[in-house]
């Protein structure tokens, strides 16, 4: 009873934590969290106390249960003893069975061990095979890579290396092989890079040696295109010239020829493309770009050097072809190499080349002393510029050097023309050209528009000019061509004004100057001076052809030069020179007339008898004048003929008056006057006949050759007059003696005497008529003295 009461008290005294712990133990739950919690909170003693309490509680329950089932327990123990006996028997049976099993299973265990070992070996072999396959695949890739490298197939080699590096390297089971391959990969990449760079170096050497051929081919293509254009223009000019001459009708046709430039310019950039691609794959494309640009820039600097051992005239084509080829290659690299060359880099290289080439050209042009040399180099420079302009390069600065040498070229060209024209004039016979065939007429007259009529003349044809005219025209024509050749295709597009300027310079400073020097040389005869004057007239007319020819060569419409300001200043200068030639001719004619006349020697001023036939010299004078005017009529224009005739007759008139005034003529008689009057009549008759026969009367209706003798005629009329004192009558003087000067008349009248020298002079002058005239003359003398 007391025990029971204690149990109840104890049970009633359970705390909530005890019942939780009891429930967890009853349910077989894990007490670890609770134990951990007790230790973490620092209260393990409380938990231990609860466990002890729980143990005691369970012991009480066991004790109560044993008391309750005691009898069943005894029975159970007995049954357990029986089970123990049975267990012993079973154990004995199991022992015997185990023995028999051990005997039987030992062999099986050995087989099992062998089987397990076989399985282990199989597993190892399988893994080894798998590892071997990986190694074989890696090694096969390595072999392929080596083969690609040996065959120069670097891109597949890099692909193999990349595949090994990304897909196989980390999975290689053999550490030694992995380490070896890992070490070899950078070496393979470096080897590929070196091989590629070696190929690029070979290509750089090859492309530099090929640049000249590339440039020459491209320049040749530009030259062919220019030649086709020039041929077309030449046909057009020829057709225009023939049309102007009215010889033939022409039909124009357009010839179109297509040329594939890429088929002409073939050069291989494959090594460069491959090298740049390989370096891209290696991730070092910038390094390769710098390498390529550095080496190409070094090549450019080398190409821009000219050899002093070889004249530039011989080396300029090779020099320019090298540079053209260089930049054609660079243009192709820029357009097709995918960023290997940048536009700014190419522009920098081009600017460097432009400065150097321009400086070389200026220096070389300065040392050249032949226009043909300048033209030869200029022609190739313009082809060089035309070629590179097609590739987008700015060539204007180079072509500007041609403009800076323009003056020197034309100075040299003018000097050469001066030598040629001087030789032509020195070797000219100054005789009218005789053309026996139509071809000669076309080559010497029609070609230069020198014809005065559109009707083809009969042959042989005698031209009004000498051989110097067509020869000089050919020189002028050649000069225009050379000038146009230099000025064309340059930086200056509209160059006609320059051609006209230099054409004027040739005609004025060279041709006109040489002609004037010839005229004033002092060795020119009358016939030569007359032919020179005729030649100048023809050359003056040829100026229109020269300017038209220059316009055609420049591609300028002829109508644009028909304006007043479109002509040549040389035409006016030649006209002035023509007048100078006329003056020189007239001077020579007058000089020759003076030789014939020599009035103070050839005239008997105090003759006792008068003759109706005149003096002997007058026949020579008339014959000479007839020869001069006949020749002048053939080769000189009518206005020049009039100048020569009137000038010569006026000089004769002045000579006659001058003879009366000469100090060597102390006095003269009426017979001398009558003789000179006969001379003057012969001259007047000749003058009238020539004035009408030459057709001058139709042009100069208010003039005549006779009028050129008016002063001498009025003087003779005055001295022959019965009333010479009428000279002082203003009305009569204005009508009959308006050209006579008071002082001259006074001087001449003082020398006049009525009677001839000799003993019988007074007997011959007793007539009243003579006395009246003498009285009138004396009156005139007195009044003139008073007037003076």
XYZ file of N, CA, C and O in Angstrom, residues 297-462:
664
model
N 56.089 50.325 -95.999
C 56.551 51.714 -95.939
C 58.043 51.797 -96.232
O 58.502 52.728 -96.916
N 58.810 50.815 -95.755
C 60.238 50.778 -96.072
C 60.449 50.588 -97.576
O 61.335 51.213 -98.173
N 59.635 49.718 -98.177
C 59.731 49.525 -99.623
C 59.394 50.806 -100.375
O 60.043 51.151 -101.364
N 58.370 51.518 -99.906
C 57.980 52.771 -100.562
C 59.111 53.788 -100.489
O 59.431 54.450 -101.488
N 59.723 53.910 -99.321
C 60.822 54.869 -99.181
C 61.978 54.504 -100.104
O 62.627 55.387 -100.679
N 62.215 53.209 -100.248
C 63.271 52.772 -101.159
C 62.905 53.072 -102.616
O 63.753 53.510 -103.406
N 61.632 52.847 -102.977
C 61.191 53.116 -104.354
C 61.221 54.593 -104.684
O 61.334 54.965 -105.865
N 61.109 55.439 -103.655
C 61.079 56.882 -103.897
C 62.480 57.465 -104.048
O 62.610 58.684 -104.238
N 63.502 56.632 -103.957
C 64.868 57.103 -104.169
C 65.252 56.890 -105.636
O 64.988 55.839 -106.204
N 65.871 57.903 -106.228
C 66.311 57.780 -107.621
C 67.824 57.641 -107.655
O 68.533 58.189 -106.813
N 68.285 56.908 -108.642
C 69.717 56.658 -108.756
C 70.390 57.833 -109.456
O 69.927 58.316 -110.483
N 71.510 58.267 -108.882
C 72.269 59.355 -109.503
C 73.168 58.841 -110.620
O 73.700 59.626 -111.410
N 73.321 57.506 -110.700
C 74.186 56.929 -111.727
C 73.520 56.905 -113.092
O 74.193 56.808 -114.110
N 72.196 56.985 -113.115
C 71.454 56.913 -114.376
C 70.679 58.203 -114.597
O 70.043 58.711 -113.669
N 70.714 58.781 -115.785
C 69.952 60.012 -116.037
C 68.455 59.796 -115.793
O 67.921 58.730 -116.080
N 67.835 60.845 -115.265
C 66.416 60.735 -114.947
C 65.582 60.506 -116.201
O 64.536 59.866 -116.148
N 66.060 61.017 -117.335
C 65.325 60.826 -118.581
C 65.218 59.343 -118.927
O 64.227 58.905 -119.515
N 66.217 58.569 -118.551
C 66.205 57.137 -118.826
C 65.498 56.343 -117.745
O 64.973 55.263 -118.000
N 65.490 56.865 -116.522
C 64.948 56.095 -115.392
C 63.564 56.536 -114.952
O 62.977 55.904 -114.073
N 63.034 57.631 -115.544
C 61.773 58.166 -115.003
C 60.607 57.200 -115.188
O 59.718 57.116 -114.341
N 60.589 56.456 -116.296
C 59.477 55.531 -116.505
C 59.503 54.411 -115.481
O 58.473 54.038 -114.913
N 60.688 53.853 -115.240
C 60.809 52.801 -114.222
C 60.454 53.345 -112.851
O 59.746 52.686 -112.065
N 60.930 54.542 -112.546
C 60.655 55.162 -111.247
C 59.157 55.340 -111.025
O 58.607 54.919 -109.990
N 58.479 55.931 -111.995
C 57.042 56.179 -111.845
C 56.237 54.883 -111.913
O 55.212 54.744 -111.235
N 56.688 53.927 -112.742
C 55.975 52.650 -112.831
C 56.040 51.902 -111.505
O 55.056 51.275 -111.082
N 57.199 51.952 -110.825
C 57.326 51.318 -109.511
C 56.306 51.896 -108.533
O 55.620 51.150 -107.818
N 56.215 53.217 -108.515
C 55.301 53.864 -107.563
C 53.855 53.567 -107.931
O 53.021 53.290 -107.060
N 53.533 53.606 -109.221
C 52.167 53.289 -109.653
C 51.808 51.862 -109.267
O 50.722 51.598 -108.721
N 52.718 50.920 -109.527
C 52.455 49.533 -109.159
C 52.280 49.367 -107.664
O 51.409 48.606 -107.206
N 53.107 50.080 -106.893
C 53.001 50.004 -105.436
C 51.609 50.391 -104.962
O 50.969 49.669 -104.193
N 51.099 51.522 -105.442
C 49.811 52.002 -104.937
C 48.627 51.271 -105.569
O 47.542 51.249 -104.980
N 48.817 50.665 -106.729
C 47.763 49.797 -107.265
C 47.611 48.569 -106.383
O 46.496 48.131 -106.058
N 48.747 47.994 -105.953
C 48.708 46.844 -105.041
C 48.066 47.245 -103.718
O 47.212 46.524 -103.177
N 48.464 48.415 -103.193
C 47.907 48.846 -101.909
C 46.404 49.108 -102.018
O 45.656 48.838 -101.067
N 45.969 49.616 -103.140
C 44.529 49.819 -103.329
C 43.788 48.483 -103.319
O 42.723 48.359 -102.709
N 44.365 47.480 -103.978
C 43.736 46.156 -103.971
C 43.725 45.574 -102.547
O 42.754 44.951 -102.136
N 44.813 45.788 -101.812
C 44.873 45.299 -100.419
C 43.807 45.995 -99.580
O 43.116 45.364 -98.773
N 43.674 47.307 -99.778
C 42.675 48.061 -99.012
C 41.268 47.537 -99.271
O 40.460 47.400 -98.347
N 40.973 47.239 -100.541
C 39.611 46.846 -100.902
C 39.301 45.381 -100.625
O 38.129 45.028 -100.506
N 40.327 44.541 -100.524
C 40.031 43.104 -100.480
C 40.633 42.351 -99.298
O 40.334 41.174 -99.119
N 41.495 43.005 -98.484
C 42.179 42.258 -97.422
C 41.472 42.330 -96.087
O 42.019 41.874 -95.075
N 40.276 42.891 -96.044
C 39.470 42.827 -94.823
C 40.042 43.547 -93.634
O 40.077 42.993 -92.529
N 40.526 44.766 -93.825
C 40.983 45.562 -92.695
C 42.469 45.496 -92.443
O 42.960 46.090 -91.474
N 43.227 44.787 -93.291
C 44.680 44.755 -93.114
C 45.272 46.151 -93.272
O 46.187 46.543 -92.547
N 44.730 46.912 -94.227
C 45.198 48.277 -94.471
C 44.028 49.235 -94.309
O 42.972 49.035 -94.910
N 44.226 50.261 -93.508
C 43.158 51.229 -93.257
C 43.274 52.391 -94.248
O 44.374 52.729 -94.706
N 42.152 53.018 -94.603
C 42.193 54.153 -95.545
C 43.115 55.272 -95.089
O 43.822 55.870 -95.902
N 43.116 55.554 -93.793
C 43.960 56.641 -93.286
C 45.438 56.312 -93.472
O 46.253 57.189 -93.791
N 45.803 55.042 -93.288
C 47.198 54.644 -93.467
C 47.619 54.771 -94.934
O 48.716 55.262 -95.240
N 46.745 54.336 -95.828
C 47.054 54.462 -97.248
C 47.138 55.927 -97.657
O 48.002 56.316 -98.456
N 46.273 56.753 -97.124
C 46.294 58.182 -97.438
C 47.609 58.814 -96.977
O 48.193 59.646 -97.678
N 48.083 58.394 -95.803
C 49.356 58.918 -95.303
C 50.510 58.521 -96.216
O 51.377 59.340 -96.537
N 50.519 57.260 -96.640
C 51.570 56.802 -97.555
C 51.512 57.572 -98.872
O 52.539 57.955 -99.438
N 50.300 57.806 -99.376
C 50.153 58.512 -100.647
C 50.637 59.957 -100.527
O 51.308 60.468 -101.422
N 50.294 60.620 -99.416
C 50.753 61.993 -99.221
C 52.275 62.060 -99.164
O 52.894 62.974 -99.717
N 52.892 61.070 -98.508
C 54.352 61.013 -98.456
C 54.930 60.878 -99.860
O 55.887 61.560 -100.241
N 54.332 59.984 -100.648
C 54.809 59.759 -102.015
C 54.611 61.000 -102.873
O 55.475 61.349 -103.683
N 53.475 61.667 -102.725
C 53.183 62.859 -103.539
C 54.223 63.941 -103.286
O 54.754 64.548 -104.231
N 54.537 64.184 -102.022
C 55.520 65.224 -101.691
C 56.876 64.884 -102.291
O 57.548 65.733 -102.893
N 57.281 63.628 -102.159
C 58.596 63.218 -102.660
C 58.644 63.259 -104.183
O 59.614 63.773 -104.773
N 57.613 62.723 -104.840
C 57.595 62.709 -106.317
C 57.575 64.130 -106.861
O 58.289 64.447 -107.830
N 56.758 64.989 -106.266
C 56.688 66.379 -106.730
C 58.042 67.065 -106.588
O 58.487 67.792 -107.486
N 58.726 66.819 -105.462
C 60.039 67.436 -105.260
C 61.050 66.924 -106.283
O 61.850 67.695 -106.829
N 61.014 65.619 -106.560
C 61.947 65.048 -107.546
C 61.677 65.621 -108.928
O 62.608 65.992 -109.664
N 60.399 65.708 -109.309
C 60.064 66.226 -110.634
C 60.491 67.682 -110.779
O 61.048 68.078 -111.818
N 60.237 68.480 -109.761
C 60.639 69.889 -109.836
C 62.154 70.012 -109.986
O 62.658 70.816 -110.784
N 62.887 69.203 -109.221
C 64.344 69.259 -109.291
C 64.844 68.811 -110.666
O 65.722 69.453 -111.259
N 64.290 67.730 -111.172
C 64.747 67.210 -112.456
C 64.348 68.138 -113.607
O 65.121 68.334 -114.547
N 63.140 68.694 -113.541
C 62.719 69.635 -114.576
C 63.653 70.849 -114.625
O 63.926 71.386 -115.698
N 64.114 71.261 -113.453
C 64.975 72.441 -113.396
C 66.304 72.200 -114.101
O 66.948 73.149 -114.569
N 66.737 70.926 -114.189
C 68.039 70.629 -114.796
C 67.930 70.244 -116.267
O 68.958 70.045 -116.920
N 66.736 70.122 -116.800
C 66.577 69.721 -118.199
C 66.787 70.911 -119.118
O 66.381 72.037 -118.814
N 67.431 70.644 -120.256
C 67.757 71.726 -121.185
C 67.196 71.493 -122.575
O 67.607 72.147 -123.531
N 66.258 70.549 -122.711
C 65.628 70.281 -124.009
C 64.121 70.146 -123.810
O 63.667 69.458 -122.896
N 63.378 70.826 -124.662
C 61.915 70.778 -124.538
C 61.392 69.365 -124.755
O 60.432 68.943 -124.103
N 62.021 68.626 -125.659
C 61.564 67.255 -125.925
C 61.721 66.377 -124.697
O 60.895 65.485 -124.445
N 62.778 66.625 -123.902
C 62.967 65.856 -122.672
C 61.865 66.172 -121.668
O 61.297 65.265 -121.044
N 61.586 67.447 -121.512
C 60.494 67.840 -120.614
C 59.171 67.233 -121.064
O 58.387 66.738 -120.242
N 58.924 67.255 -122.363
C 57.662 66.735 -122.882
C 57.572 65.227 -122.675
O 56.513 64.701 -122.337
N 58.689 64.537 -122.857
C 58.705 63.085 -122.672
C 58.371 62.713 -121.230
O 57.535 61.840 -120.975
N 59.025 63.390 -120.288
C 58.761 63.106 -118.871
C 57.346 63.533 -118.511
O 56.618 62.811 -117.805
N 56.931 64.709 -119.002
C 55.582 65.198 -118.696
C 54.521 64.225 -119.178
O 53.531 63.949 -118.500
N 54.717 63.677 -120.380
C 53.735 62.750 -120.943
C 53.576 61.532 -120.047
O 52.456 61.092 -119.777
N 54.697 61.009 -119.556
C 54.607 59.823 -118.695
C 54.029 60.187 -117.329
O 53.315 59.388 -116.711
N 54.330 61.396 -116.857
C 53.763 61.837 -115.570
C 52.239 61.933 -115.659
O 51.516 61.528 -114.746
N 51.741 62.475 -116.776
C 50.280 62.588 -116.917
C 49.632 61.210 -117.047
O 48.541 60.987 -116.530
N 50.312 60.281 -117.721
C 49.797 58.905 -117.778
C 49.807 58.279 -116.386
O 48.875 57.562 -115.999
N 50.878 58.556 -115.642
C 50.969 58.098 -114.255
C 49.799 58.653 -113.437
O 49.147 57.923 -112.678
N 49.527 59.948 -113.606
C 48.411 60.558 -112.881
C 47.070 60.000 -113.313
O 46.196 59.726 -112.472
N 46.878 59.810 -114.630
C 45.611 59.262 -115.117
C 45.386 57.850 -114.594
O 44.261 57.462 -114.268
N 46.470 57.080 -114.513
C 46.354 55.702 -114.021
C 45.916 55.679 -112.568
O 44.965 54.970 -112.197
N 46.588 56.443 -111.722
C 46.281 56.400 -110.290
C 44.984 57.133 -109.965
O 44.357 56.847 -108.945
N 44.585 58.087 -110.829
C 43.289 58.741 -110.603
C 42.145 57.735 -110.716
O 41.132 57.858 -110.038
N 42.326 56.719 -111.561
C 41.298 55.689 -111.704
C 41.116 54.905 -110.406
O 40.049 54.325 -110.172
N 42.142 54.884 -109.578
C 42.069 54.145 -108.315
C 41.719 55.056 -107.138
O 41.811 54.640 -105.978
N 41.334 56.280 -107.447
C 40.848 57.178 -106.399
C 41.912 58.018 -105.731
O 41.629 58.675 -104.724
N 43.125 58.039 -106.262
C 44.180 58.841 -105.647
C 44.110 60.277 -106.160
O 43.782 60.520 -107.318
N 44.437 61.222 -105.281
C 44.434 62.636 -105.631
C 45.794 62.987 -106.232
O 46.809 63.075 -105.517
N 45.828 63.171 -107.540
C 47.099 63.377 -108.245
C 47.335 64.832 -108.615
O 48.345 65.153 -109.250
N 46.417 65.719 -108.232
C 46.547 67.128 -108.618
C 47.873 67.750 -108.170
O 48.498 68.485 -108.935
N 48.365 67.489 -106.927
C 49.643 68.103 -106.523
C 50.800 67.712 -107.430
O 51.699 68.511 -107.670
N 50.792 66.477 -107.952
C 51.865 66.051 -108.848
C 51.731 66.771 -110.183
O 52.717 67.245 -110.764
N 50.497 66.847 -110.692
C 50.285 67.515 -111.972
C 50.565 69.010 -111.879
O 50.862 69.648 -112.888
N 50.472 69.574 -110.676
C 50.769 70.994 -110.506
C 52.233 71.290 -110.811
O 52.580 72.406 -111.222
N 53.112 70.294 -110.609
C 54.524 70.517 -110.923
C 54.711 70.766 -112.414
O 55.656 71.456 -112.823
N 53.808 70.199 -113.224
C 53.889 70.448 -114.664
C 53.587 71.907 -114.967
O 54.193 72.508 -115.850
N 52.622 72.466 -114.233
C 52.297 73.883 -114.433
C 53.468 74.776 -114.041
O 53.734 75.796 -114.685
N 54.165 74.403 -112.968
C 55.291 75.224 -112.526
C 56.442 75.178 -113.530
O 57.275 76.092 -113.566
N 56.507 74.115 -114.343
C 57.559 74.003 -115.353
C 57.073 74.426 -116.739
O 57.800 74.274 -117.718
N 55.853 74.937 -116.803
C 55.268 75.312 -118.092
C 56.078 76.404 -118.779
O 56.367 76.317 -119.984
N 56.483 77.410 -118.023
C 57.228 78.524 -118.619
C 58.573 78.050 -119.151
O 58.979 78.424 -120.254
N 59.258 77.220 -118.371
C 60.564 76.751 -118.821
C 60.427 75.911 -120.086
O 61.238 76.043 -121.016
N 59.422 75.042 -120.115
C 59.230 74.209 -121.300
C 59.047 75.077 -122.541
O 59.681 74.835 -123.579
N 58.207 76.082 -122.429
C 57.937 76.907 -123.609
C 59.125 77.799 -123.953
O 59.338 78.124 -125.133
N 59.918 78.172 -122.959
C 61.133 78.919 -123.269
C 62.087 78.056 -124.089
O 62.681 78.522 -125.074
N 62.245 76.802 -123.671
C 63.105 75.891 -124.433
C 62.533 75.647 -125.825
O 63.278 75.604 -126.819
N 61.207 75.473 -125.883
C 60.565 75.227 -127.167
C 60.705 76.436 -128.090
O 60.985 76.290 -129.291
N 60.560 77.626 -127.525
C 60.718 78.840 -128.321
C 62.163 78.991 -128.803
O 62.409 79.445 -129.935
N 63.119 78.619 -127.958
C 64.524 78.708 -128.366
C 64.801 77.764 -129.536
O 65.515 78.121 -130.489
N 64.232 76.558 -129.474
C 64.416 75.619 -130.578
C 63.755 76.142 -131.853
O 64.334 76.042 -132.947
N 62.562 76.702 -131.706
C 61.879 77.269 -132.882
C 62.648 78.451 -133.449
O 62.696 78.648 -134.669
N 63.278 79.227 -132.571
C 64.064 80.369 -133.036
C 65.226 79.887 -133.915
O 65.495 80.457 -134.973
N 65.904 78.829 -133.483
C 67.000 78.291 -134.275
C 66.500 77.792 -135.628
O 67.119 78.044 -136.671
N 65.392 77.093 -135.616
C 64.847 76.547 -136.859
C 64.430 77.665 -137.817
O 64.737 77.626 -139.019
N 63.721 78.657 -137.283
C 63.247 79.752 -138.139
C 64.425 80.566 -138.660
O 64.440 80.989 -139.836
N 65.431 80.765 -137.816
C 66.624 81.495 -138.269
C 67.302 80.758 -139.414
O 67.718 81.372 -140.415
N 67.409 79.430 -139.276
C 68.010 78.633 -140.359
C 67.168 78.697 -141.625
O 67.707 78.782 -142.735
N 65.858 78.657 -141.459
C 64.976 78.704 -142.636
C 65.137 80.025 -143.381
O 65.292 80.047 -144.616
N 65.139 81.117 -142.655
C 65.280 82.419 -143.309
C 66.672 82.595 -143.895
O 66.832 83.237 -144.950
N 67.677 81.998 -143.231
C 69.044 82.136 -143.750
C 69.222 81.343 -145.035
O 69.999 81.743 -145.917
N 68.517 80.221 -145.142
C 68.664 79.359 -146.315
C 67.616 79.620 -147.395
O 67.646 78.964 -148.444
N 66.700 80.532 -147.135
C 65.653 80.802 -148.123
C 66.229 81.598 -149.299
O 67.024 82.530 -149.115
N 65.818 81.222 -150.498
C 66.268 81.959 -151.691
C 65.423 83.193 -151.953
O 65.759 84.012 -152.821
N 64.313 83.322 -151.243
C 63.373 84.435 -151.409
C 62.904 84.547 -152.856
O 62.816 85.639 -153.422
N 62.618 83.367 -153.412
C 62.008 83.288 -154.732
C 60.648 82.625 -154.597
O 60.450 81.770 -153.725
N 59.750 83.003 -155.440
C 58.400 82.448 -155.374
C 58.432 80.933 -155.566
O 59.147 80.406 -156.423
N 57.642 80.237 -154.725
C 57.586 78.773 -154.803
C 56.855 78.341 -156.064
O 55.832 78.928 -156.440
N 57.384 77.305 -156.678
C 56.743 76.717 -157.848
C 56.265 75.323 -157.458
O 57.063 74.484 -157.033
N 54.958 75.085 -157.572
C 54.368 73.800 -157.202
C 53.873 73.116 -158.463
O 53.013 73.644 -159.180
N 54.440 71.934 -158.718
C 54.158 71.238 -159.967
C 52.985 70.272 -159.858
O 52.428 69.871 -160.876
N 52.642 69.855 -158.621
C 51.594 68.854 -158.445
C 50.568 69.340 -157.423
O 50.847 70.199 -156.585
N 49.404 68.721 -157.504
C 48.329 69.071 -156.568
C 48.711 68.723 -155.133
O 48.346 69.427 -154.194
N 49.456 67.617 -154.966
C 49.863 67.212 -153.617
C 50.742 68.279 -152.977
O 50.628 68.550 -151.770
N 51.622 68.888 -153.770
C 52.447 69.964 -153.253
C 51.599 71.172 -152.880
O 51.856 71.833 -151.861
N 50.602 71.437 -153.682
C 49.701 72.557 -153.396
C 48.936 72.326 -152.092
O 48.783 73.237 -151.271
N 48.471 71.102 -151.909
C 47.747 70.788 -150.672
C 48.663 70.869 -149.460
O 48.258 71.348 -148.401
N 49.920 70.385 -149.621
C 50.842 70.358 -148.484
C 51.370 71.731 -148.117
O 51.698 71.969 -146.946
N 51.440 72.641 -149.084
C 52.047 73.944 -148.830
C 51.067 75.101 -148.803
O 51.407 76.171 -148.282
N 49.877 74.920 -149.360
C 48.910 76.019 -149.421
C 47.625 75.669 -148.685
O 47.240 76.333 -147.711
N 46.970 74.625 -149.142
C 45.666 74.283 -148.547
C 45.789 73.887 -147.084
O 44.900 74.192 -146.282
N 46.862 73.201 -146.751
C 47.019 72.738 -145.369
C 47.014 73.896 -144.388
O 46.501 73.776 -143.270
N 47.557 75.046 -144.813
C 47.657 76.196 -143.920
C 46.669 77.307 -144.282
O 46.806 78.428 -143.798
N 45.695 76.982 -145.149
C 44.653 77.944 -145.536
C 45.265 79.205 -146.132
O 44.808 80.332 -145.864
N 46.278 79.030 -146.981
C 46.954 80.172 -147.591
C 46.372 80.532 -148.947
O 46.813 81.507 -149.564
N 45.391 79.751 -149.420
C 44.829 79.994 -150.738
C 43.983 81.266 -150.734
O 43.353 81.612 -149.734
N 44.035 81.954 -151.849
C 43.224 83.174 -152.009
C 41.939 82.892 -152.765
O 41.086 83.766 -152.877
N 41.824 81.660 -153.273
C 40.634 81.276 -154.017
C 40.351 79.805 -153.765
O 41.273 79.007 -153.532
N 39.065 79.454 -153.797
C 38.687 78.060 -153.587
C 38.844 77.222 -154.849
O 38.648 76.003 -154.817
N 39.176 77.856 -155.936
C 39.341 77.144 -157.207
C 40.759 76.583 -157.280
O 41.733 77.297 -157.017
N 40.856 75.287 -157.617
C 42.171 74.674 -157.743
C 42.890 75.284 -158.947
O 42.370 75.274 -160.058
N 44.112 75.812 -158.731
C 44.813 76.485 -159.831
C 45.407 75.472 -160.810
O 45.485 74.276 -160.544
N 45.817 75.978 -161.941
C 46.517 75.152 -162.928
C 47.967 74.969 -162.484
O 48.538 75.832 -161.810
N 48.535 73.860 -162.872
C 49.905 73.560 -162.480
C 50.816 73.563 -163.699
O 50.395 73.161 -164.799
N 52.040 73.995 -163.562
C 52.685 74.414 -162.301
C 52.126 75.737 -161.786
O 51.836 76.640 -162.573
N 52.033 75.816 -160.448
C 51.461 76.995 -159.793
C 52.588 77.772 -159.128
O 53.410 77.202 -158.392
N 52.651 79.070 -159.407
C 53.660 79.928 -158.796
C 53.005 80.680 -157.641
O 52.100 81.493 -157.846
